[in-house]
Every structure is written in structure tokens, then in C-alpha cells.
Amino acid sequence: MTNFNHPPFCGINRKADGETKAERQLATFHDNPALRHHWHAVATEQEIKAGPVARTLLGEPIVVYRDPNGTPVAAPDRCPHRQAPLSAGTMDQGVLVCCYHGWSFGANGQCVRIPSAEPDFPIPRGAHLQCFATTQRYGLVWVCLGEPAADPPSIAQEEDESFRRINNPVQVWRVSTTRMTDNFLDIAHFPWVHTGTFGNNQRRLVPKIALEELPGGFYGYDYSVVAENPPAAELSSGQDTTDVARRMTTGFHLPFAVRSTIDYGNGLEHILLLLSTPIDDVTSYFTFVIWRNDDFRVSAEDLAAFDRLIGEEDRTMLEKIPGVLPLSHGALANTQADKASAAWRLRFAQLLGMNPAEGGPA
Ligand code: FES
Ligand SMILES: [Fe+2]
């Protein structure tokens, strides 16, 4: 018999039959019915002003447009007539006109015109769009494919006149939403990934993390960091010292919202809502919203540009990691710095109806 070296840690965390049932479940998380009952941010209000937009939400192609009253409408991106993509159509005074035969759709997806039919021809019942629930919040259009089980996350600064809101366009990341949420809850990567923005001089040792309920229904932790403050960051920090002390909280709101609050200790607060939406298991929309109680001297564009740079550092890192973040118990090695991520993984698995006895997350 050949003598071979057996690494001592080979096969740890692995059941004899390879992947666990929980991992198999998660491999298709985007079509889990539970996610259809939550709100997902799919577009900025600005993006749907110009015309209908095509999105894919939880694997489902949808069209989003504004009706004559400015209310967003979301529906399957398939015309009821011959299934042409409605997102390829045009807007005519708040009515969406299909590009194939001109059938037109208004408020609530109601078919209001069939150009090929006599004016007195009754519009068939099946000509109307089967719309999904929509809502507008924080300059974003949110869509729920089922019955909404909860409200979108609540951000108190939206009602506070000392804060301004800055929106950012929706991007497509070639990253699983599970990995994005995990990353946004993680501060241990700052000195490794954010070396071009604020992370260079940051301590690599992560202070002890204590999880708690945070305002607005978020769950996470409160911590202090000393961040590098290069010239590009000075606009955002409002300070010109080499480093800046930041008191922060980071927490999640199921399924995929993460909020980070930054308090610079001089009265300036900078709130970030990071929103990831599954297109499918391994592709996501990403947008973020900033609230900030500054004196408006720095332009919204300059502030957003710096935070977008930080986002690009995360995206570059995450696009190197294929597949879905494993949820099953023992599939990932953790330290106390990963506590928030572990808590999210547990609650997310429960939301999906995964059975912890079959290998729920750590
Ligand atoms: S397919 Fe849309 S009008 Fe015919
Ligand atoms: Fe990051």
C-alpha cells in the first residue's frame, strides 16, 4: 500500500457525503419563497424617470415604470399580448407603450389602449399586467414579489432636517448577495482591502465585538476605529489630520440591508445604508444611500465619489470569490471578529427555513 501524507486538517468541517443538505439548500437561495415576501431595492427614483427599466429580481425579469401619477409600477417583463419585453417599450405621458404592437399600460398595470382594436372593443381581462407591490423610500424604488412580511429598514435621519440624503445609482456586481452582506458586516478586512481609501493605518486587531439591538430594527455592534485620513478622505471626514477617530455602529436588517453609522466626534455624522439585492445566486444589484448632517459645503457628488471608491475596493475583492457564502455549521472558520456575520448567517438561514439540525450555521 502506498504511503502518503495525510494533512492533519484535511476534511475538517466536511460530512462524509461531501456537501451538507443545508449547503445544497443555500445553493439556490435566490428562489427561496421566503425572500419573495421582503422588500428589495431595485432602482433609484431617478432611474425610472427616463423610461421603463428592466431588472431581474430573485430570478424573475421585471419591468419598472412610473404611472401618470408618478407612482412606480412593477410587473413581469412580458407583454400579455405576445410576450415582448415591456422594458423595451417607451413612455407616453405616464403610459408604458409596448414596442411590438403598441398595447399601453397605465396605473396599476391596467391596459388602457389596444391600437389594433376598434375603440369599442372591450379590453380583455388578461390584457392587464399582474403587478407586484412597490413602495418608494429613501429615493429608491422597492419591490416585493409576494405579500410584504415587514417594512423596509427604518432610518431615523430621513426625518431629521439637519441631515441631507445622497443617493447612488444601482450597480450590478458579479457577487452573491450573501457574500456582500457578509462583507458589509465585517471590519477585519478594512486594513487589507481599503488600502486606497481609509484602511492603511488601521489596527489589524479587531476589538471585542458585542452584538446588540441597534436603533431602527438593526442588529449589530458598536466600535471605535482610527482610520487613515488621506486627502481624498478629508472632504468626507471634515478634518485634515493624518488619522481620524470614528465611533461606528454596523448592523443588519434582514434579509440583506446593512447600515453603518460613523460619528466623527465633532458633531459630524455620516450614515450609510448598503443595499444588496439578489438577481440570482451569484449576481446582485448594489446601491447605497448616505445621510449626513454637514454644512453642505462639500458637494454630494464629491462625497458619494469617495464612498463609491470604497465600494469598488469591496467589489474588486468579492468578485474574486465565486459562489454562494456557505451557511452550514462548520463550513467556515470564524473568530470573534466574525460575530456579526455569524449572527446574520444564523438569522438568514432561519428566514429561509433551513433546519439547524441539518447543519445550520455556526
Ligand atoms: S407583444 Fe406587446 S403589444 Fe403585442
Ligand atoms: Fe469594505
Short mmCIF file of C-alpha atoms and ligand atoms in Angstrom, two decimals:
data_model
loop_
_atom_site.label_atom_id
_atom_site.label_comp_id
_atom_site.label_asym_id
_atom_site.label_seq_id
_atom_site.Cartn_x
_atom_site.Cartn_y
_atom_site.Cartn_z
CA MET A 1 0.00 0.00 0.00
CA THR A 2 1.33 3.42 -0.96
CA ASN A 3 2.30 5.51 2.00
CA PHE A 4 1.02 9.06 1.61
CA ASN A 5 0.94 12.13 3.70
CA HIS A 6 -2.45 12.90 5.21
CA PRO A 7 -2.64 16.56 6.22
CA PRO A 8 -3.93 16.79 9.79
CA PHE A 9 -6.72 19.23 8.92
CA CYS A 10 -7.79 17.56 5.69
CA GLY A 11 -11.54 17.08 5.52
CA ILE A 12 -12.37 19.00 8.67
CA ASN A 13 -15.87 20.56 8.57
CA ARG A 14 -16.95 18.18 5.83
CA LYS A 15 -19.51 15.42 6.10
CA ALA A 16 -18.65 12.09 4.53
CA ASP A 17 -21.05 12.67 1.64
CA GLY A 18 -19.49 15.99 0.66
CA GLU A 19 -21.78 18.99 0.94
CA THR A 20 -24.41 19.07 3.63
CA LYS A 21 -28.12 19.35 2.94
CA ALA A 22 -28.03 22.92 4.23
CA GLU A 23 -25.38 23.84 1.67
CA ARG A 24 -27.43 22.29 -1.11
CA GLN A 25 -30.42 24.31 0.05
CA LEU A 26 -28.42 27.50 0.02
CA ALA A 27 -27.00 26.91 -3.45
CA THR A 28 -30.37 28.06 -4.77
CA PHE A 29 -31.24 30.61 -2.11
CA HIS A 30 -32.48 33.26 -4.55
CA ASP A 31 -35.63 31.28 -5.36
CA ASN A 32 -36.45 30.54 -1.74
CA PRO A 33 -40.12 31.60 -1.35
CA ALA A 34 -39.38 33.47 1.89
CA LEU A 35 -37.40 36.13 0.01
CA ARG A 36 -40.42 36.94 -2.15
CA HIS A 37 -42.14 38.37 0.93
CA HIS A 38 -39.48 41.01 1.60
CA TRP A 39 -38.83 44.39 0.03
CA HIS A 40 -35.84 44.67 -2.28
CA ALA A 41 -34.38 47.92 -3.63
CA VAL A 42 -34.21 47.67 -7.42
CA ALA A 43 -33.80 51.22 -8.78
CA THR A 44 -33.42 54.83 -7.75
CA GLU A 45 -36.45 57.05 -8.28
CA GLN A 46 -34.26 58.97 -10.73
CA GLU A 47 -33.57 55.87 -12.82
CA ILE A 48 -37.22 55.23 -13.59
CA LYS A 49 -37.92 58.86 -14.56
CA ALA A 50 -36.47 58.49 -18.04
CA GLY A 51 -38.40 55.38 -19.08
CA PRO A 52 -39.13 51.79 -18.19
CA VAL A 53 -36.21 49.88 -16.72
CA ALA A 54 -35.50 46.16 -16.88
CA ARG A 55 -34.50 44.39 -13.69
CA THR A 56 -34.21 40.78 -12.61
CA LEU A 57 -35.34 40.25 -9.04
CA LEU A 58 -34.85 36.83 -7.41
CA GLY A 59 -34.51 35.34 -10.89
CA GLU A 60 -37.69 37.00 -12.19
CA PRO A 61 -37.39 39.52 -15.07
CA ILE A 62 -39.46 42.59 -14.19
CA VAL A 63 -40.19 45.97 -15.73
CA VAL A 64 -40.44 49.07 -13.54
CA TYR A 65 -42.02 52.34 -14.71
CA ARG A 66 -43.79 55.39 -13.34
CA ASP A 67 -47.54 55.69 -13.90
CA PRO A 68 -49.25 59.02 -14.78
CA ASN A 69 -49.29 59.94 -11.05
CA GLY A 70 -45.59 59.23 -10.62
CA THR A 71 -46.25 56.03 -8.68
CA PRO A 72 -43.88 53.17 -9.53
CA VAL A 73 -45.35 50.09 -11.18
CA ALA A 74 -43.52 46.75 -11.29
CA ALA A 75 -44.70 43.79 -13.35
CA PRO A 76 -43.32 40.76 -15.15
CA ASP A 77 -41.27 41.98 -18.11
CA ARG A 78 -43.58 40.20 -20.57
CA CYS A 79 -46.36 41.80 -22.51
CA PRO A 80 -49.64 39.91 -22.02
CA HIS A 81 -50.21 40.08 -25.79
CA ARG A 82 -47.20 38.27 -27.36
CA GLN A 83 -44.69 38.40 -24.50
CA ALA A 84 -42.43 41.14 -25.85
CA PRO A 85 -40.24 42.65 -23.12
CA LEU A 86 -42.10 45.68 -21.84
CA SER A 87 -38.82 47.23 -20.73
CA ALA A 88 -38.03 47.71 -24.45
CA GLY A 89 -41.10 49.94 -24.75
CA THR A 90 -41.45 53.68 -24.37
CA MET A 91 -43.29 56.03 -22.04
CA ASP A 92 -46.04 58.26 -23.41
CA GLN A 93 -47.41 60.66 -20.76
CA GLY A 94 -47.05 58.14 -17.97
CA VAL A 95 -48.32 55.24 -20.03
CA LEU A 96 -45.99 52.38 -20.96
CA VAL A 97 -46.27 51.54 -24.65
CA CYS A 98 -45.20 48.06 -25.76
CA CYS A 99 -42.74 48.20 -28.65
CA TYR A 100 -44.33 45.30 -30.57
CA HIS A 101 -47.99 46.32 -31.21
CA GLY A 102 -48.38 49.37 -29.01
CA TRP A 103 -50.61 48.00 -26.26
CA SER A 104 -50.35 50.54 -23.46
CA PHE A 105 -50.34 50.24 -19.68
CA GLY A 106 -51.03 52.84 -17.01
CA ALA A 107 -51.62 52.93 -13.24
CA ASN A 108 -51.67 49.51 -11.56
CA GLY A 109 -50.59 47.96 -14.86
CA GLN A 110 -54.03 48.49 -16.35
CA CYS A 111 -54.15 48.07 -20.12
CA VAL A 112 -55.59 51.36 -21.37
CA ARG A 113 -55.14 51.13 -25.13
CA ILE A 114 -55.03 48.47 -27.85
CA PRO A 115 -54.29 50.35 -31.09
CA SER A 116 -55.24 47.48 -33.39
CA ALA A 117 -58.74 47.11 -31.91
CA GLU A 118 -61.88 49.19 -32.55
CA PRO A 119 -62.36 51.82 -29.80
CA ASP A 120 -65.43 49.98 -28.50
CA PHE A 121 -63.64 46.62 -28.33
CA PRO A 122 -63.68 45.57 -24.68
CA ILE A 123 -60.20 45.22 -23.26
CA PRO A 124 -59.72 41.55 -22.36
CA ARG A 125 -59.22 40.80 -18.68
CA GLY A 126 -55.93 39.08 -19.41
CA ALA A 127 -54.54 42.22 -21.04
CA HIS A 128 -53.78 43.87 -17.69
CA LEU A 129 -50.41 43.43 -16.02
CA GLN A 130 -50.17 41.27 -12.90
CA CYS A 131 -48.32 43.82 -10.80
CA PHE A 132 -46.04 43.36 -7.82
CA ALA A 133 -46.12 45.54 -4.70
CA THR A 134 -43.94 48.64 -4.90
CA THR A 135 -43.02 51.37 -2.48
CA GLN A 136 -40.73 54.39 -2.53
CA ARG A 137 -38.39 55.09 0.34
CA TYR A 138 -35.08 56.94 0.63
CA GLY A 139 -35.11 57.89 -3.07
CA LEU A 140 -35.37 54.23 -4.04
CA VAL A 141 -38.00 52.02 -5.60
CA TRP A 142 -38.54 48.81 -3.62
CA VAL A 143 -40.36 45.77 -4.98
CA CYS A 144 -41.88 42.81 -3.14
CA LEU A 145 -42.84 39.83 -5.31
CA GLY A 146 -45.23 38.39 -2.69
CA GLU A 147 -47.12 39.67 0.35
CA PRO A 148 -44.82 42.03 2.26
CA ALA A 149 -43.92 40.45 5.60
CA ALA A 150 -42.15 43.53 7.01
CA ASP A 151 -41.35 47.14 6.19
CA PRO A 152 -38.09 48.22 4.58
CA PRO A 153 -35.49 49.23 7.16
CA SER A 154 -36.16 52.40 9.09
CA ILE A 155 -33.60 55.23 9.01
CA ALA A 156 -34.42 57.98 11.53
CA GLN A 157 -32.17 60.55 9.82
CA GLU A 158 -34.57 60.61 6.85
CA GLU A 159 -36.95 62.68 9.00
CA ASP A 160 -34.22 64.86 10.54
CA GLU A 161 -33.85 68.16 8.70
CA SER A 162 -30.22 68.56 9.77
CA PHE A 163 -29.35 65.60 7.54
CA ARG A 164 -29.23 65.56 3.76
CA ARG A 165 -29.68 62.37 1.73
CA ILE A 166 -27.42 61.38 -1.15
CA ASN A 167 -28.47 58.54 -3.46
CA ASN A 168 -26.28 56.49 -5.76
CA PRO A 169 -27.11 54.63 -8.95
CA VAL A 170 -27.83 50.91 -8.86
CA GLN A 171 -24.85 48.81 -9.97
CA VAL A 172 -24.59 45.14 -10.94
CA TRP A 173 -21.97 43.18 -9.00
CA ARG A 174 -20.87 39.69 -10.07
CA VAL A 175 -21.06 38.65 -6.44
CA SER A 176 -23.53 36.62 -4.41
CA THR A 177 -25.71 38.83 -2.22
CA THR A 178 -24.78 36.52 0.66
CA ARG A 179 -21.12 37.47 0.29
CA MET A 180 -21.93 41.17 0.03
CA THR A 181 -23.96 41.18 3.25
CA ASP A 182 -21.20 39.23 4.99
CA ASN A 183 -18.59 41.72 3.77
CA PHE A 184 -20.55 44.81 4.79
CA LEU A 185 -20.77 43.48 8.36
CA ASP A 186 -17.03 42.82 8.53
CA ILE A 187 -14.43 45.30 9.71
CA ALA A 188 -11.44 42.93 9.77
CA HIS A 189 -10.91 43.48 6.04
CA PHE A 190 -10.53 47.29 6.31
CA PRO A 191 -6.68 47.36 6.59
CA TRP A 192 -6.38 44.72 3.83
CA VAL A 193 -8.92 45.79 1.25
CA HIS A 194 -9.39 49.52 1.81
CA THR A 195 -5.75 50.49 1.41
CA GLY A 196 -6.57 53.02 -1.30
CA THR A 197 -9.12 54.92 0.80
CA PHE A 198 -9.16 54.82 4.61
CA GLY A 199 -7.76 51.47 5.79
CA ASN A 200 -3.99 51.82 5.56
CA ASN A 201 -3.14 52.78 9.11
CA GLN A 202 -5.96 50.96 10.76
CA ARG A 203 -5.23 48.45 13.51
CA ARG A 204 -5.50 44.91 12.25
CA LEU A 205 -6.60 43.63 15.63
CA VAL A 206 -10.39 43.85 15.85
CA PRO A 207 -11.67 44.96 19.25
CA LYS A 208 -14.06 42.68 21.12
CA ILE A 209 -17.44 42.69 19.44
CA ALA A 210 -20.63 42.70 21.50
CA LEU A 211 -23.81 42.31 19.49
CA GLU A 212 -26.90 44.28 20.44
CA GLU A 213 -30.17 45.60 19.11
CA LEU A 214 -29.46 48.89 17.34
CA PRO A 215 -31.98 51.68 16.63
CA GLY A 216 -34.25 51.16 13.64
CA GLY A 217 -34.50 47.38 13.98
CA PHE A 218 -30.88 46.70 13.07
CA TYR A 219 -28.79 44.12 14.93
CA GLY A 220 -25.06 44.55 15.17
CA TYR A 221 -22.29 46.22 17.12
CA ASP A 222 -20.74 49.44 18.24
CA TYR A 223 -16.99 50.04 17.92
CA SER A 224 -14.28 52.65 17.58
CA VAL A 225 -11.63 52.78 14.88
CA VAL A 226 -8.78 55.05 13.96
CA ALA A 227 -8.93 55.42 10.19
CA GLU A 228 -6.41 56.87 7.79
CA ASN A 229 -7.44 60.31 6.56
CA PRO A 230 -5.68 60.86 3.22
CA PRO A 231 -6.52 63.97 1.14
CA ALA A 232 -9.31 62.10 -0.67
CA ALA A 233 -10.96 61.32 2.68
CA GLU A 234 -10.71 64.84 4.10
CA LEU A 235 -13.85 66.01 2.34
CA SER A 236 -15.79 63.18 3.90
CA SER A 237 -14.27 63.33 7.40
CA GLY A 238 -14.33 67.14 7.55
CA GLN A 239 -10.88 67.03 9.18
CA ASP A 240 -7.35 67.43 7.82
CA THR A 241 -5.40 65.37 10.37
CA THR A 242 -3.43 62.28 9.26
CA ASP A 243 -5.83 59.96 11.06
CA VAL A 244 -9.36 60.36 12.38
CA ALA A 245 -11.09 58.61 15.25
CA ARG A 246 -14.50 57.26 14.30
CA ARG A 247 -17.16 55.84 16.57
CA MET A 248 -19.18 53.45 14.45
CA THR A 249 -22.07 51.03 14.53
CA THR A 250 -22.64 48.35 11.94
CA GLY A 251 -25.70 46.16 11.83
CA PHE A 252 -28.05 44.23 9.57
CA HIS A 253 -31.76 44.21 8.87
CA LEU A 254 -32.96 41.02 7.22
CA PRO A 255 -32.65 39.94 4.63
CA PHE A 256 -29.77 41.96 3.14
CA ALA A 257 -29.68 45.56 4.39
CA VAL A 258 -26.59 46.73 6.30
CA ARG A 259 -26.30 50.11 8.00
CA SER A 260 -23.05 51.70 9.13
CA THR A 261 -23.10 54.85 11.20
CA ILE A 262 -19.98 56.99 11.59
CA ASP A 263 -19.69 59.60 14.31
CA TYR A 264 -16.56 61.72 13.95
CA GLY A 265 -16.83 63.08 17.48
CA ASN A 266 -17.08 66.70 16.28
CA GLY A 267 -20.81 66.66 15.67
CA LEU A 268 -20.48 65.27 12.14
CA GLU A 269 -22.36 62.05 11.45
CA HIS A 270 -22.27 60.03 8.27
CA ILE A 271 -24.81 57.21 7.87
CA LEU A 272 -24.55 54.58 5.14
CA LEU A 273 -27.31 52.19 4.12
CA LEU A 274 -25.82 49.43 1.95
CA LEU A 275 -28.41 47.55 -0.05
CA SER A 276 -27.78 44.32 -1.93
CA THR A 277 -30.50 42.62 -3.96
CA PRO A 278 -30.24 39.14 -5.50
CA ILE A 279 -30.54 38.98 -9.27
CA ASP A 280 -29.74 35.29 -8.90
CA ASP A 281 -27.48 33.29 -6.59
CA VAL A 282 -24.23 34.85 -7.75
CA THR A 283 -25.18 38.25 -9.19
CA SER A 284 -26.59 41.22 -7.30
CA TYR A 285 -27.68 44.81 -7.52
CA PHE A 286 -25.90 47.18 -5.19
CA THR A 287 -26.79 50.68 -4.20
CA PHE A 288 -26.10 52.77 -1.13
CA VAL A 289 -27.64 55.80 0.48
CA ILE A 290 -25.79 58.42 2.54
CA TRP A 291 -27.30 60.66 5.23
CA ARG A 292 -25.04 63.38 6.57
CA ASN A 293 -25.54 66.35 8.90
CA ASP A 294 -22.86 68.61 7.44
CA ASP A 295 -22.90 72.21 6.27
CA PHE A 296 -23.38 71.31 2.59
CA ARG A 297 -20.03 72.86 1.64
CA VAL A 298 -18.81 69.62 0.04
CA SER A 299 -20.83 68.60 -2.99
CA ALA A 300 -22.97 65.48 -2.87
CA GLU A 301 -21.05 64.19 -5.88
CA ASP A 302 -17.67 64.51 -4.14
CA LEU A 303 -18.94 62.77 -1.02
CA ALA A 304 -20.54 59.96 -2.97
CA ALA A 305 -17.43 59.56 -5.13
CA PHE A 306 -15.29 58.77 -2.09
CA ASP A 307 -17.77 56.21 -0.75
CA ARG A 308 -18.05 54.70 -4.24
CA LEU A 309 -14.27 54.21 -4.26
CA ILE A 310 -14.60 52.27 -1.01
CA GLY A 311 -17.37 50.20 -2.60
CA GLU A 312 -15.17 49.47 -5.62
CA GLU A 313 -12.48 48.11 -3.29
CA ASP A 314 -15.05 45.72 -1.81
CA ARG A 315 -16.37 44.77 -5.24
CA THR A 316 -12.87 44.02 -6.57
CA MET A 317 -12.24 41.73 -3.61
CA LEU A 318 -15.60 40.00 -3.68
CA GLU A 319 -15.64 39.37 -7.42
CA LYS A 320 -12.64 37.10 -6.85
CA ILE A 321 -14.77 34.77 -4.67
CA PRO A 322 -17.13 32.50 -6.64
CA GLY A 323 -20.40 31.02 -5.46
CA VAL A 324 -22.69 31.48 -2.50
CA LEU A 325 -21.45 32.05 1.06
CA PRO A 326 -21.81 28.68 2.84
CA LEU A 327 -24.25 28.81 5.75
CA SER A 328 -23.90 25.35 7.20
CA HIS A 329 -22.40 24.73 10.59
CA GLY A 330 -18.63 24.43 10.45
CA ALA A 331 -18.29 25.25 6.75
CA LEU A 332 -16.34 28.43 7.55
CA ALA A 333 -13.72 29.12 10.18
CA ASN A 334 -14.60 32.08 12.39
CA THR A 335 -13.07 34.34 15.01
CA GLN A 336 -14.86 36.75 17.31
CA ALA A 337 -14.39 39.41 14.61
CA ASP A 338 -16.92 37.43 12.54
CA LYS A 339 -19.63 37.51 15.19
CA ALA A 340 -21.96 39.85 13.30
CA SER A 341 -21.64 37.81 10.14
CA ALA A 342 -22.31 34.60 12.09
CA ALA A 343 -25.43 36.17 13.61
CA TRP A 344 -26.63 37.25 10.18
CA ARG A 345 -25.96 33.79 8.74
CA LEU A 346 -27.97 32.17 11.53
CA ARG A 347 -30.95 34.51 11.17
CA PHE A 348 -30.83 34.42 7.39
CA ALA A 349 -30.82 30.61 7.46
CA GLN A 350 -33.83 30.67 9.77
CA LEU A 351 -35.59 33.07 7.41
CA LEU A 352 -35.00 30.60 4.58
CA GLY A 353 -36.50 27.84 6.72
CA MET A 354 -33.27 25.91 7.00
CA ASN A 355 -33.28 23.30 9.72
CA PRO A 356 -30.35 23.88 12.12
CA ALA A 357 -30.38 20.14 12.95
CA GLU A 358 -29.40 19.53 9.33
CA GLY A 359 -26.34 21.68 9.55
CA GLY A 360 -27.45 25.23 10.33
CA PRO A 361 -24.80 27.89 10.51
CA ALA A 362 -22.35 28.45 13.35
S1 FES B 1 -46.48 41.95 -27.65
FE1 FES B 1 -46.88 43.77 -26.64
S2 FES B 1 -48.37 44.70 -27.85
FE2 FES B 1 -48.03 42.80 -28.82
FE FE B 2 -15.34 47.02 2.83
#
